[in-house]
PDB file of C-alpha atoms in Angstrom:
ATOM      1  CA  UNK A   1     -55.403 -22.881  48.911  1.00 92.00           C
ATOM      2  CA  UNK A   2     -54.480 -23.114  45.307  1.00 97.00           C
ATOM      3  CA  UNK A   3     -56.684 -21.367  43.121  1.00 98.00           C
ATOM      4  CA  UNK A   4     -56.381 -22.061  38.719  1.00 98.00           C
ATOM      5  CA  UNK A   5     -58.693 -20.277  36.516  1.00 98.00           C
ATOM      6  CA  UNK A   6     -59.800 -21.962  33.230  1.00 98.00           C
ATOM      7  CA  UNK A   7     -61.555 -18.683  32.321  1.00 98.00           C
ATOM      8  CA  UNK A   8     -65.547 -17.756  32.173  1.00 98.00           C
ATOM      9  CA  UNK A   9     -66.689 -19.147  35.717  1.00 98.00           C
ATOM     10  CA  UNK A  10     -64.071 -22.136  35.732  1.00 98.00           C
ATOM     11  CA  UNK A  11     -62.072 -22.371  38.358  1.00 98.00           C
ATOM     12  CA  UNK A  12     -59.348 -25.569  40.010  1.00 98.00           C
ATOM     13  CA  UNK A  13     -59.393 -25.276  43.830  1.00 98.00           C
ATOM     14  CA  UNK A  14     -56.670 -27.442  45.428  1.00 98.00           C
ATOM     15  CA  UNK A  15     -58.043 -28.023  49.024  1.00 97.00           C
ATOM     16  CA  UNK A  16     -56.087 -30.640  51.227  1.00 94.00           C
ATOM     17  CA  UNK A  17     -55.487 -33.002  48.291  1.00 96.00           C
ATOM     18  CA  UNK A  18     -58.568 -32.623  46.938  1.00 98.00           C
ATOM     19  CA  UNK A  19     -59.373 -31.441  43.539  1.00 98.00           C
ATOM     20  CA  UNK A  20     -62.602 -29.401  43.388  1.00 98.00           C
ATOM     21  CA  UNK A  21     -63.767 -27.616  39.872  1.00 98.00           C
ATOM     22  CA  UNK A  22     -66.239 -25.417  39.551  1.00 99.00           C
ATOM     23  CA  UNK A  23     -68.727 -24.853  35.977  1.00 98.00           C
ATOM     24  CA  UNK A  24     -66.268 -26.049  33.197  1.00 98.00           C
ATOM     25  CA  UNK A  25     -66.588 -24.477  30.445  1.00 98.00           C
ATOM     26  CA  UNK A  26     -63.430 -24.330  28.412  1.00 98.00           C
ATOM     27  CA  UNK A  27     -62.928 -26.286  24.885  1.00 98.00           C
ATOM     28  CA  UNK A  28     -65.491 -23.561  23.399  1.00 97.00           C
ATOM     29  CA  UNK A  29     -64.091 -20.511  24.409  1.00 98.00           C
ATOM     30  CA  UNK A  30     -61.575 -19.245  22.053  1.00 97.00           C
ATOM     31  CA  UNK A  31     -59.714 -17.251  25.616  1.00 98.00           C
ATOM     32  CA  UNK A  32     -58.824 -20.809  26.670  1.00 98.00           C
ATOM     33  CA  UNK A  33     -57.476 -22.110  23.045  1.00 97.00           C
ATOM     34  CA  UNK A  34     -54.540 -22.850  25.056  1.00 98.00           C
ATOM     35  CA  UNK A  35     -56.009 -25.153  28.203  1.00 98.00           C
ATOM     36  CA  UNK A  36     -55.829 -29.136  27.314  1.00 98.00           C
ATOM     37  CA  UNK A  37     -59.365 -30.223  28.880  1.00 98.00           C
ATOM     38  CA  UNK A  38     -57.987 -33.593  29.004  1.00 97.00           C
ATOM     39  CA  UNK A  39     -55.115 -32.613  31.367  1.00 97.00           C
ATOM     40  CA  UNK A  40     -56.984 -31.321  33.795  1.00 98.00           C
ATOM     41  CA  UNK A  41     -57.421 -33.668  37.265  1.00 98.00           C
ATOM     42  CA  UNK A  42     -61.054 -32.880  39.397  1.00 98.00           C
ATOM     43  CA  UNK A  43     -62.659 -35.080  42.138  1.00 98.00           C
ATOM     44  CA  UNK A  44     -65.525 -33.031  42.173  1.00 98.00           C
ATOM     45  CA  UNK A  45     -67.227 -31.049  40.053  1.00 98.00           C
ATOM     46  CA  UNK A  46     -69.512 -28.203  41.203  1.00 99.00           C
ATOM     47  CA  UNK A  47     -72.101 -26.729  38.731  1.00 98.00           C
ATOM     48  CA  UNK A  48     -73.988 -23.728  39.267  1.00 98.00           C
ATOM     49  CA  UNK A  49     -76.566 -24.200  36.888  1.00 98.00           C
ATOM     50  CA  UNK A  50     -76.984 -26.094  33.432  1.00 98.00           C
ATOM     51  CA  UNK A  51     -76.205 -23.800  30.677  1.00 98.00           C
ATOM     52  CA  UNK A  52     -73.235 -24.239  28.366  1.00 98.00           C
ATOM     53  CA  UNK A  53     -70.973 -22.089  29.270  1.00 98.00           C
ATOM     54  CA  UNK A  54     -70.523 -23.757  32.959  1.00 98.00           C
ATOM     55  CA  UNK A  55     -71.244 -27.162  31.912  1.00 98.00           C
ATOM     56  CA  UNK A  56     -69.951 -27.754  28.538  1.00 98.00           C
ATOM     57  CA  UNK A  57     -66.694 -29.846  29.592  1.00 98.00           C
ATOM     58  CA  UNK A  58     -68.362 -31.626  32.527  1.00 98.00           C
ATOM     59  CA  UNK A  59     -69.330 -35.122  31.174  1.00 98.00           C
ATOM     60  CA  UNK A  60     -65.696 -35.421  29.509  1.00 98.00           C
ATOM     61  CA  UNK A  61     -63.878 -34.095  33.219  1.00 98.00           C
ATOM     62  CA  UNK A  62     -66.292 -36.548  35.148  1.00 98.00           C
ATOM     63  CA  UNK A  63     -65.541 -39.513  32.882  1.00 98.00           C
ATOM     64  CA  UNK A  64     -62.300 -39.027  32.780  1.00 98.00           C
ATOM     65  CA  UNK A  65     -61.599 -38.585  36.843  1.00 98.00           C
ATOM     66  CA  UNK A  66     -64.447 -40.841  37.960  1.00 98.00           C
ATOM     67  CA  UNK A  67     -65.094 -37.097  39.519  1.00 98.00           C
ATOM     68  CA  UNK A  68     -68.424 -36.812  41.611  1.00 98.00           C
ATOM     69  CA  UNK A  69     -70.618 -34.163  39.900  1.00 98.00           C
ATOM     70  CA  UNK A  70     -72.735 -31.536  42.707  1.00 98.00           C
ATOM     71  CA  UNK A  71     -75.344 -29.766  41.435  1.00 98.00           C
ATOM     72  CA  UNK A  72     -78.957 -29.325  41.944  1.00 98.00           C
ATOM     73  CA  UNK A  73     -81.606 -32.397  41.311  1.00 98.00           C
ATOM     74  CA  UNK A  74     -82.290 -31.610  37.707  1.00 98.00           C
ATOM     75  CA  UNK A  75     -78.596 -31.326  36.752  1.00 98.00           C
ATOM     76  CA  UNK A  76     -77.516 -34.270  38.817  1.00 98.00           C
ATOM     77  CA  UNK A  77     -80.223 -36.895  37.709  1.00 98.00           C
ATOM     78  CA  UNK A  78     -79.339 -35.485  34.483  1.00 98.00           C
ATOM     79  CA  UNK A  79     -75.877 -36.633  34.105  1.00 98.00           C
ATOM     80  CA  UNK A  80     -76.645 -39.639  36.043  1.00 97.00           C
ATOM     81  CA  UNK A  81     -79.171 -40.683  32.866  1.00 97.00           C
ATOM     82  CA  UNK A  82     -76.024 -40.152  31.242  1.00 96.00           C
ATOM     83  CA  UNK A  83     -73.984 -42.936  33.033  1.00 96.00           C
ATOM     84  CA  UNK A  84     -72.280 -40.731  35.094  1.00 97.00           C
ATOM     85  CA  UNK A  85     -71.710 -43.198  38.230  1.00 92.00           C
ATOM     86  CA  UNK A  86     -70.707 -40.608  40.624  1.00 98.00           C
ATOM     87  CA  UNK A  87     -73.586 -37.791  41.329  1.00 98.00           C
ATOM     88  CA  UNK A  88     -74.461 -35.633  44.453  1.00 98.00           C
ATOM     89  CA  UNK A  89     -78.140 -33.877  43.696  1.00 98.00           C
ATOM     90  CA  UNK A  90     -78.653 -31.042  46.270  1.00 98.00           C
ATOM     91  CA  UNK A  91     -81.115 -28.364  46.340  1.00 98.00           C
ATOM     92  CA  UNK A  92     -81.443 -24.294  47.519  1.00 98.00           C
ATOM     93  CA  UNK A  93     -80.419 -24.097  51.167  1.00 98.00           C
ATOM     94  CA  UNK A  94     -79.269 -28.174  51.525  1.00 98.00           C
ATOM     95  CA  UNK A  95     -76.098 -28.825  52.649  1.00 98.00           C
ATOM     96  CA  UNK A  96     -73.559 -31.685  52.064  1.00 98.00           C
ATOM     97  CA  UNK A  97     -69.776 -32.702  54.156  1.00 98.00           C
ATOM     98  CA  UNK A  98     -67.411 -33.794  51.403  1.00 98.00           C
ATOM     99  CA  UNK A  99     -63.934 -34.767  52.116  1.00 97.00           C
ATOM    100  CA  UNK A 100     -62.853 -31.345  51.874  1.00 98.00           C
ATOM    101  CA  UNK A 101     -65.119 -28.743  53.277  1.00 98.00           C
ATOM    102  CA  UNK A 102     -68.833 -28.398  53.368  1.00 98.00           C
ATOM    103  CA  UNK A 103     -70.826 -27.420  50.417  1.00 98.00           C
ATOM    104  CA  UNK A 104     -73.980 -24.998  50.912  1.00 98.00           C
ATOM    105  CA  UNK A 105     -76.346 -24.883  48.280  1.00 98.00           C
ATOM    106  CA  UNK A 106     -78.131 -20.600  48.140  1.00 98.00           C
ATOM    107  CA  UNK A 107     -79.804 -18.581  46.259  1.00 98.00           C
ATOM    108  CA  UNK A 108     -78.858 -17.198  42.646  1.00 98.00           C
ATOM    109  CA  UNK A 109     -81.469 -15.092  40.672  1.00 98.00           C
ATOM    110  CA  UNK A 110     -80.742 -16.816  37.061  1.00 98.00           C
ATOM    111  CA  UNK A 111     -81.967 -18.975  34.593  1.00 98.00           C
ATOM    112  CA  UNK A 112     -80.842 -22.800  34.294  1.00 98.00           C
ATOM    113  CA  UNK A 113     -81.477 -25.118  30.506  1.00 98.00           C
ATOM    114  CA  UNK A 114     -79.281 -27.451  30.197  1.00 98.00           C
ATOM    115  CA  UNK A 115     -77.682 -27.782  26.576  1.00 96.00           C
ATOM    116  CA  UNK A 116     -79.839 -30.412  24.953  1.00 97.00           C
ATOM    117  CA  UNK A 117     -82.777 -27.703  26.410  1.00 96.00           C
ATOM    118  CA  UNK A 118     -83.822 -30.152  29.311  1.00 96.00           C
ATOM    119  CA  UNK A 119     -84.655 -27.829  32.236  1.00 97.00           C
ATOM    120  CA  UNK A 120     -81.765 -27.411  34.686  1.00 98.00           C
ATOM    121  CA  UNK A 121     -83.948 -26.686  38.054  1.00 98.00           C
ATOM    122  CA  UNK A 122     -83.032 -23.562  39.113  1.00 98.00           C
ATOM    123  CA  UNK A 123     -79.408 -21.376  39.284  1.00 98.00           C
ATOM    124  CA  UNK A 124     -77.617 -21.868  42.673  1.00 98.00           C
ATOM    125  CA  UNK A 125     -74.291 -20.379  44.348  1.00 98.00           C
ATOM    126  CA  UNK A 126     -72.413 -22.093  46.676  1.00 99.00           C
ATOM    127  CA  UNK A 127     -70.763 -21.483  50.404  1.00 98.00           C
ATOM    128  CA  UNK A 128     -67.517 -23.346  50.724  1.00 98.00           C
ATOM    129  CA  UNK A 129     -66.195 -24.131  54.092  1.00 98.00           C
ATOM    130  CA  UNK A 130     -63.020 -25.958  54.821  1.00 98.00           C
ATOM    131  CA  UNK A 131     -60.334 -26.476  57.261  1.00 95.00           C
ATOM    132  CA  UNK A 132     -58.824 -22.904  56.218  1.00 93.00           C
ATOM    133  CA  UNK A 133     -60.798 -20.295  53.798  1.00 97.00           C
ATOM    134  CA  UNK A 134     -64.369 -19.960  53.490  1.00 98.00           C
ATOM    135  CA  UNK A 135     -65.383 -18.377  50.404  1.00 98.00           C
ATOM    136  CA  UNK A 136     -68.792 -17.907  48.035  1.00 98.00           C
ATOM    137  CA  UNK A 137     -69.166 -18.622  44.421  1.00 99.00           C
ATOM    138  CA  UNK A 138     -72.172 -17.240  43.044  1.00 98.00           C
ATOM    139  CA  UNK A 139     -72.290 -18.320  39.608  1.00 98.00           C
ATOM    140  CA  UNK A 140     -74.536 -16.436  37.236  1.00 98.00           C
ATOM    141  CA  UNK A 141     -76.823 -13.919  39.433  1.00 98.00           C
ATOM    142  CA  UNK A 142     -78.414 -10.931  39.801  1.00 98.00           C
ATOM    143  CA  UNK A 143     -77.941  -8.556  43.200  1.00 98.00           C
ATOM    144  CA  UNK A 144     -79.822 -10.103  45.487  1.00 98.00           C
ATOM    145  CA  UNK A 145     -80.787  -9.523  49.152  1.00 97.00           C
ATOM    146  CA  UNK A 146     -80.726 -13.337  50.310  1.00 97.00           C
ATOM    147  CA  UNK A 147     -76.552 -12.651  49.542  1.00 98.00           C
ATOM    148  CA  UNK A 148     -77.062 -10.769  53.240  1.00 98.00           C
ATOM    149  CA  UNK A 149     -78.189 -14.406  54.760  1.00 98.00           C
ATOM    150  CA  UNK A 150     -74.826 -15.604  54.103  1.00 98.00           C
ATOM    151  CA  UNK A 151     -72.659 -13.629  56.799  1.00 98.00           C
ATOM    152  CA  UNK A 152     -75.312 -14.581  59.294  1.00 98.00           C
ATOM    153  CA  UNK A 153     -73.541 -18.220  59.207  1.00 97.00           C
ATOM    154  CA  UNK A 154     -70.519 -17.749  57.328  1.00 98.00           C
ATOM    155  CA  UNK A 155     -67.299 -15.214  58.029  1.00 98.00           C
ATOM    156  CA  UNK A 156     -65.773 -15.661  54.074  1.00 98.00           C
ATOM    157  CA  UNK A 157     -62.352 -15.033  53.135  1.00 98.00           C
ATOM    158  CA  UNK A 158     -63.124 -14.083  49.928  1.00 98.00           C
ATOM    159  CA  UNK A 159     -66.217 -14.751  47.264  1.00 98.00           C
ATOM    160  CA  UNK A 160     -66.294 -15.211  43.287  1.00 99.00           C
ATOM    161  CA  UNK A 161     -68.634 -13.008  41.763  1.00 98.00           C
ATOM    162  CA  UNK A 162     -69.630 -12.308  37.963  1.00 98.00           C
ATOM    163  CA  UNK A 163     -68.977  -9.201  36.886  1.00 98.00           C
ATOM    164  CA  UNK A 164     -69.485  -8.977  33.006  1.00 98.00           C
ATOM    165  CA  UNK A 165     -73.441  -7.330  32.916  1.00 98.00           C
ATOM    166  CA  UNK A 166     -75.871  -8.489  30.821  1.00 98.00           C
ATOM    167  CA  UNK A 167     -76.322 -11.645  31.456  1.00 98.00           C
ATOM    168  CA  UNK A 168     -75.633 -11.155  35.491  1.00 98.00           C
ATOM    169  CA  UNK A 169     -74.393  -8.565  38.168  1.00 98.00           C
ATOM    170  CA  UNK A 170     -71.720  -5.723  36.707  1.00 98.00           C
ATOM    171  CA  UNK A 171     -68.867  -4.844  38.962  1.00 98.00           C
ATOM    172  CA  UNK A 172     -71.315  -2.011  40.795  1.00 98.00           C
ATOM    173  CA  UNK A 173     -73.371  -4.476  41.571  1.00 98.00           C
ATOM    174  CA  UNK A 174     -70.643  -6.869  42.614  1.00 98.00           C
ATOM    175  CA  UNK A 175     -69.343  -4.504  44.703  1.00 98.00           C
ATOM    176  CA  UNK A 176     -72.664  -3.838  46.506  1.00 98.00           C
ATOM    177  CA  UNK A 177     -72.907  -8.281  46.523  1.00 98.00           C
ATOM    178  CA  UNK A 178     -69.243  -8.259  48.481  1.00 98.00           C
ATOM    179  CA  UNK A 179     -70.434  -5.274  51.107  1.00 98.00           C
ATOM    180  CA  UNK A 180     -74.032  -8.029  51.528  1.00 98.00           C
ATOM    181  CA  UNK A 181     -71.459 -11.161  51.444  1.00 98.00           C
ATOM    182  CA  UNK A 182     -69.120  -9.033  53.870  1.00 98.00           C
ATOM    183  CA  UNK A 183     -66.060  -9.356  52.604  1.00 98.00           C
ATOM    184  CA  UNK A 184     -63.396  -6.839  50.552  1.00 98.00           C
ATOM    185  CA  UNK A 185     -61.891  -9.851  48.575  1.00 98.00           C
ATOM    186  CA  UNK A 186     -63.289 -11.025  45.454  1.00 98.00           C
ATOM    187  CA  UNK A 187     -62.260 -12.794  41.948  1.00 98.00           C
ATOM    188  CA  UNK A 188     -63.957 -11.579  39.315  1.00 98.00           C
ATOM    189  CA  UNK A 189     -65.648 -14.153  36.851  1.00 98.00           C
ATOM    190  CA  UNK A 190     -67.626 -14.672  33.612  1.00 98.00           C
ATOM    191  CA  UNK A 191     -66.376 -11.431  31.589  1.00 98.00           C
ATOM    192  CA  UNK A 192     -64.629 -10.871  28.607  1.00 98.00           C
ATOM    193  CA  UNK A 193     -65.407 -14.378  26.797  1.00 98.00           C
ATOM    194  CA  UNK A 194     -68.530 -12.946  24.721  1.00 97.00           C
ATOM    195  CA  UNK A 195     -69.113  -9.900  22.749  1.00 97.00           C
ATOM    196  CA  UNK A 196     -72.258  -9.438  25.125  1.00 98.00           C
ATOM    197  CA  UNK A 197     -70.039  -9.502  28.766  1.00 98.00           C
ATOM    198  CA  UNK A 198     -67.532  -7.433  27.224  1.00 98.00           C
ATOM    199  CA  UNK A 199     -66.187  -5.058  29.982  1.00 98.00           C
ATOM    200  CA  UNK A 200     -63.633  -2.157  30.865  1.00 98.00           C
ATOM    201  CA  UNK A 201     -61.477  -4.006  33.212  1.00 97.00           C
ATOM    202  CA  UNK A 202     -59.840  -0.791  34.421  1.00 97.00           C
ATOM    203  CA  UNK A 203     -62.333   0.770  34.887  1.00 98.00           C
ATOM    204  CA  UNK A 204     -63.889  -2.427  36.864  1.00 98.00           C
ATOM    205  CA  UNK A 205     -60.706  -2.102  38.743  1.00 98.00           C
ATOM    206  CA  UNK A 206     -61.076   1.283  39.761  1.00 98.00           C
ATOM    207  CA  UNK A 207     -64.361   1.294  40.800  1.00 98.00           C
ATOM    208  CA  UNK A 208     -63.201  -1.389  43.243  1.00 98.00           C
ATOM    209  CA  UNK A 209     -60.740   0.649  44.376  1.00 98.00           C
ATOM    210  CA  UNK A 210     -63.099   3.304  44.696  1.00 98.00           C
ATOM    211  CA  UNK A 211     -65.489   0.821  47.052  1.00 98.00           C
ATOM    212  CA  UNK A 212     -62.307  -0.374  49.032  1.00 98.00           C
ATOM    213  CA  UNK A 213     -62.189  -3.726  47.601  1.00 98.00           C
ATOM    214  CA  UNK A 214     -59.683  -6.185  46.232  1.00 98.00           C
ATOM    215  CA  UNK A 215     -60.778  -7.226  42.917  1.00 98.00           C
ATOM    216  CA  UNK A 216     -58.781 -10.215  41.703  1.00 98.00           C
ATOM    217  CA  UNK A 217     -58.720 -10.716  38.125  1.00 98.00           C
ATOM    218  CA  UNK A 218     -56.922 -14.043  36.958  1.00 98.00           C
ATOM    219  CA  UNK A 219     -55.145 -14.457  33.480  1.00 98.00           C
ATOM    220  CA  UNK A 220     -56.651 -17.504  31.973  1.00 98.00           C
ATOM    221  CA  UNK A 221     -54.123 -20.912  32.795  1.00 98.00           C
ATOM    222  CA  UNK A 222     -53.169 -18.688  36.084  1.00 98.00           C
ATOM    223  CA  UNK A 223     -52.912 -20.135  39.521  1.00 98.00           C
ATOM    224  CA  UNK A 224     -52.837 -18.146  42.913  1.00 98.00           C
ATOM    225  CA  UNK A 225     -52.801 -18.995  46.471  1.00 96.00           C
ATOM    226  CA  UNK A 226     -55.092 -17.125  48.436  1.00 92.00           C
TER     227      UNK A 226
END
Protein backbone atom coordinates (compact mmCIF):
# COMPACT_ATOMS: atom_id res chain seq x y z
CA UNK A 1 0.00 0.00 0.00
CA UNK A 2 1.40 3.22 -1.25
CA UNK A 3 1.06 5.94 1.03
CA UNK A 4 1.88 10.09 -0.40
CA UNK A 5 1.48 12.85 1.97
CA UNK A 6 0.37 16.30 0.64
CA UNK A 7 0.97 17.68 4.16
CA UNK A 8 -1.70 18.90 7.02
CA UNK A 9 -4.16 15.77 7.02
CA UNK A 10 -3.70 15.03 3.15
CA UNK A 11 -2.79 11.96 2.30
CA UNK A 12 -2.73 9.60 -1.55
CA UNK A 13 -3.43 5.94 -0.68
CA UNK A 14 -2.78 3.64 -3.68
CA UNK A 15 -4.99 0.54 -2.87
CA UNK A 16 -5.34 -2.13 -5.74
CA UNK A 17 -5.52 0.51 -8.49
CA UNK A 18 -7.50 2.64 -6.75
CA UNK A 19 -6.76 6.14 -5.88
CA UNK A 20 -8.20 7.18 -2.49
CA UNK A 21 -7.38 10.89 -0.93
CA UNK A 22 -8.09 11.89 2.16
CA UNK A 23 -9.01 16.01 3.39
CA UNK A 24 -7.08 18.01 0.65
CA UNK A 25 -5.87 20.77 1.70
CA UNK A 26 -2.81 21.88 -0.17
CA UNK A 27 -2.72 25.12 -2.62
CA UNK A 28 -2.96 27.27 0.78
CA UNK A 29 -0.36 25.96 2.74
CA UNK A 30 2.87 27.57 2.09
CA UNK A 31 4.70 23.66 3.33
CA UNK A 32 3.22 22.37 0.05
CA UNK A 33 4.37 25.49 -2.31
CA UNK A 34 5.89 22.75 -4.17
CA UNK A 35 2.75 20.09 -4.82
CA UNK A 36 0.89 20.85 -8.37
CA UNK A 37 -2.89 20.28 -7.16
CA UNK A 38 -3.67 19.75 -10.68
CA UNK A 39 -1.33 16.72 -11.01
CA UNK A 40 -2.65 14.89 -8.57
CA UNK A 41 -5.05 11.64 -9.75
CA UNK A 42 -8.00 10.57 -6.83
CA UNK A 43 -11.11 8.33 -7.39
CA UNK A 44 -12.29 9.09 -4.16
CA UNK A 45 -12.10 11.61 -1.93
CA UNK A 46 -12.62 11.14 1.83
CA UNK A 47 -13.35 14.23 4.04
CA UNK A 48 -13.33 14.26 7.63
CA UNK A 49 -15.15 17.23 8.23
CA UNK A 50 -15.78 20.65 6.33
CA UNK A 51 -13.29 23.12 7.39
CA UNK A 52 -10.64 24.55 5.09
CA UNK A 53 -7.83 23.10 5.83
CA UNK A 54 -9.19 19.41 4.78
CA UNK A 55 -11.42 20.57 2.16
CA UNK A 56 -9.98 23.47 0.45
CA UNK A 57 -8.74 21.56 -2.85
CA UNK A 58 -11.70 19.16 -2.99
CA UNK A 59 -14.12 20.68 -5.61
CA UNK A 60 -11.00 21.31 -8.04
CA UNK A 61 -9.61 17.26 -7.32
CA UNK A 62 -13.32 16.02 -7.78
CA UNK A 63 -13.86 17.97 -11.01
CA UNK A 64 -10.97 17.21 -12.33
CA UNK A 65 -11.04 13.11 -11.70
CA UNK A 66 -14.82 12.77 -11.90
CA UNK A 67 -13.61 11.48 -8.19
CA UNK A 68 -16.59 10.36 -5.86
CA UNK A 69 -16.52 12.63 -2.76
CA UNK A 70 -17.38 10.52 0.99
CA UNK A 71 -18.23 12.46 3.65
CA UNK A 72 -21.00 12.94 6.01
CA UNK A 73 -24.70 14.23 4.76
CA UNK A 74 -24.03 17.89 5.21
CA UNK A 75 -20.69 17.83 3.34
CA UNK A 76 -21.90 15.52 0.64
CA UNK A 77 -25.29 17.28 -0.29
CA UNK A 78 -23.09 20.17 -0.09
CA UNK A 79 -20.86 19.59 -2.94
CA UNK A 80 -23.56 17.90 -4.73
CA UNK A 81 -25.48 21.62 -4.77
CA UNK A 82 -22.30 22.35 -6.24
CA UNK A 83 -22.58 20.05 -9.36
CA UNK A 84 -20.44 17.63 -8.11
CA UNK A 85 -22.03 14.43 -9.97
CA UNK A 86 -20.31 11.88 -7.97
CA UNK A 87 -21.22 12.01 -3.99
CA UNK A 88 -21.41 9.25 -1.23
CA UNK A 89 -23.24 10.99 2.06
CA UNK A 90 -22.65 8.68 5.10
CA UNK A 91 -23.17 9.30 8.65
CA UNK A 92 -21.44 8.29 12.40
CA UNK A 93 -21.30 4.51 12.59
CA UNK A 94 -22.70 3.81 8.64
CA UNK A 95 -20.75 1.87 6.59
CA UNK A 96 -20.16 1.72 2.77
CA UNK A 97 -18.13 -1.32 0.25
CA UNK A 98 -16.23 0.69 -2.35
CA UNK A 99 -14.13 -0.94 -4.89
CA UNK A 100 -11.31 -0.96 -2.65
CA UNK A 101 -12.01 -1.67 0.94
CA UNK A 102 -14.82 -0.76 3.21
CA UNK A 103 -15.25 2.63 4.62
CA UNK A 104 -16.56 3.02 8.39
CA UNK A 105 -17.82 6.19 9.33
CA UNK A 106 -16.87 6.85 13.82
CA UNK A 107 -16.69 9.13 16.09
CA UNK A 108 -14.38 12.38 16.18
CA UNK A 109 -14.89 15.00 19.01
CA UNK A 110 -14.47 18.27 16.62
CA UNK A 111 -16.11 20.95 15.08
CA UNK A 112 -17.26 20.89 11.25
CA UNK A 113 -18.23 24.69 9.06
CA UNK A 114 -17.68 24.37 5.91
CA UNK A 115 -15.79 27.43 4.21
CA UNK A 116 -18.62 29.54 2.91
CA UNK A 117 -19.81 28.95 6.95
CA UNK A 118 -22.63 26.41 5.92
CA UNK A 119 -22.66 23.84 8.76
CA UNK A 120 -20.63 20.71 7.96
CA UNK A 121 -22.72 18.06 10.25
CA UNK A 122 -20.49 16.83 12.53
CA UNK A 123 -16.40 15.72 12.46
CA UNK A 124 -15.97 11.97 11.63
CA UNK A 125 -12.83 9.48 11.38
CA UNK A 126 -12.77 6.71 9.32
CA UNK A 127 -11.92 2.69 9.54
CA UNK A 128 -10.40 1.49 6.31
CA UNK A 129 -10.50 -2.12 5.49
CA UNK A 130 -9.11 -3.69 2.40
CA UNK A 131 -7.77 -6.77 0.92
CA UNK A 132 -4.35 -6.13 2.94
CA UNK A 133 -3.98 -3.24 5.78
CA UNK A 134 -6.60 -1.98 7.90
CA UNK A 135 -5.87 1.28 9.27
CA UNK A 136 -7.84 4.48 11.10
CA UNK A 137 -7.75 8.06 10.14
CA UNK A 138 -9.11 10.20 12.66
CA UNK A 139 -9.05 13.53 11.29
CA UNK A 140 -9.30 16.44 13.68
CA UNK A 141 -10.23 14.96 17.33
CA UNK A 142 -9.94 15.07 20.72
CA UNK A 143 -8.99 11.69 22.98
CA UNK A 144 -11.85 9.98 23.05
CA UNK A 145 -13.11 6.71 24.62
CA UNK A 146 -15.42 5.53 21.59
CA UNK A 147 -11.51 5.17 19.83
CA UNK A 148 -11.68 1.76 22.25
CA UNK A 149 -14.93 0.56 20.05
CA UNK A 150 -12.74 0.28 17.17
CA UNK A 151 -10.49 -2.88 18.09
CA UNK A 152 -13.70 -4.58 19.09
CA UNK A 153 -14.26 -5.01 15.11
CA UNK A 154 -11.16 -4.01 13.60
CA UNK A 155 -7.32 -5.52 14.12
CA UNK A 156 -5.48 -2.12 12.32
CA UNK A 157 -2.18 -2.12 10.88
CA UNK A 158 -1.58 1.18 11.58
CA UNK A 159 -3.86 4.57 12.25
CA UNK A 160 -3.31 8.42 11.28
CA UNK A 161 -3.64 10.54 14.12
CA UNK A 162 -3.23 14.47 14.63
CA UNK A 163 -0.76 15.37 16.71
CA UNK A 164 -0.20 19.25 16.56
CA UNK A 165 -2.46 20.41 20.01
CA UNK A 166 -4.60 23.07 20.00
CA UNK A 167 -6.84 22.54 17.71
CA UNK A 168 -6.89 18.47 18.39
CA UNK A 169 -5.05 15.59 20.31
CA UNK A 170 -1.01 16.32 21.03
CA UNK A 171 1.29 13.39 20.61
CA UNK A 172 0.48 12.31 24.55
CA UNK A 173 -2.70 12.08 23.71
CA UNK A 174 -2.06 10.32 20.43
CA UNK A 175 -0.16 7.99 22.04
CA UNK A 176 -2.85 7.15 24.64
CA UNK A 177 -5.51 7.15 21.07
CA UNK A 178 -2.97 4.28 19.45
CA UNK A 179 -2.85 2.10 22.98
CA UNK A 180 -7.36 2.63 22.66
CA UNK A 181 -7.00 1.99 18.67
CA UNK A 182 -4.47 -0.95 19.59
CA UNK A 183 -1.91 -0.56 17.50
CA UNK A 184 2.07 0.74 17.86
CA UNK A 185 2.05 2.21 14.25
CA UNK A 186 0.95 5.57 13.52
CA UNK A 187 1.56 8.66 10.95
CA UNK A 188 1.44 11.66 12.45
CA UNK A 189 -0.81 14.46 10.81
CA UNK A 190 -1.98 18.10 10.92
CA UNK A 191 1.25 19.75 12.64
CA UNK A 192 3.62 22.16 11.72
CA UNK A 193 1.45 24.08 8.92
CA UNK A 194 0.17 26.93 11.44
CA UNK A 195 1.81 29.02 13.98
CA UNK A 196 -0.98 27.58 16.41
CA UNK A 197 -0.02 23.47 15.75
CA UNK A 198 3.48 24.31 15.90
CA UNK A 199 5.27 21.32 17.60
CA UNK A 200 8.74 19.82 18.81
CA UNK A 201 8.94 16.96 16.49
CA UNK A 202 11.77 15.39 18.49
CA UNK A 203 10.53 15.63 21.19
CA UNK A 204 7.08 14.11 19.66
CA UNK A 205 9.41 11.45 18.54
CA UNK A 206 10.77 10.60 21.71
CA UNK A 207 7.90 10.48 23.63
CA UNK A 208 6.82 7.79 21.16
CA UNK A 209 9.68 6.06 21.73
CA UNK A 210 9.18 6.41 25.24
CA UNK A 211 5.38 4.75 24.81
CA UNK A 212 6.85 1.98 22.44
CA UNK A 213 5.40 3.29 19.36
CA UNK A 214 6.36 3.91 15.77
CA UNK A 215 5.62 7.39 14.96
CA UNK A 216 5.84 7.99 11.22
CA UNK A 217 6.39 11.42 10.21
CA UNK A 218 6.25 12.02 6.30
CA UNK A 219 8.21 14.89 4.47
CA UNK A 220 5.64 16.71 2.49
CA UNK A 221 5.62 15.21 -1.56
CA UNK A 222 6.90 11.81 0.30
CA UNK A 223 5.56 8.41 -0.50
CA UNK A 224 5.98 5.15 1.65
CA UNK A 225 4.77 1.70 1.48
CA UNK A 226 3.53 0.44 4.56
Amino acid sequence: MNITYYGQSCFLFEIDGHRVLFDPFISGNELASQIDVSAIKADFILLSHGHQDHVLDAEQIARANNATIVAIHEIASWYGSKGIEKTHPMNIGGKVTLPFGTVKMVTAIHSSTLPDGTSGGVAAGFVVETEHKTFYFAGDTALTYDMKLIPEQYDLDFALLPIGDNFTMDIHDAVLAADFVQTDTFIGMHYDTFPYIEIDLEEAKEVAKLADKELILMEIGQTIDL
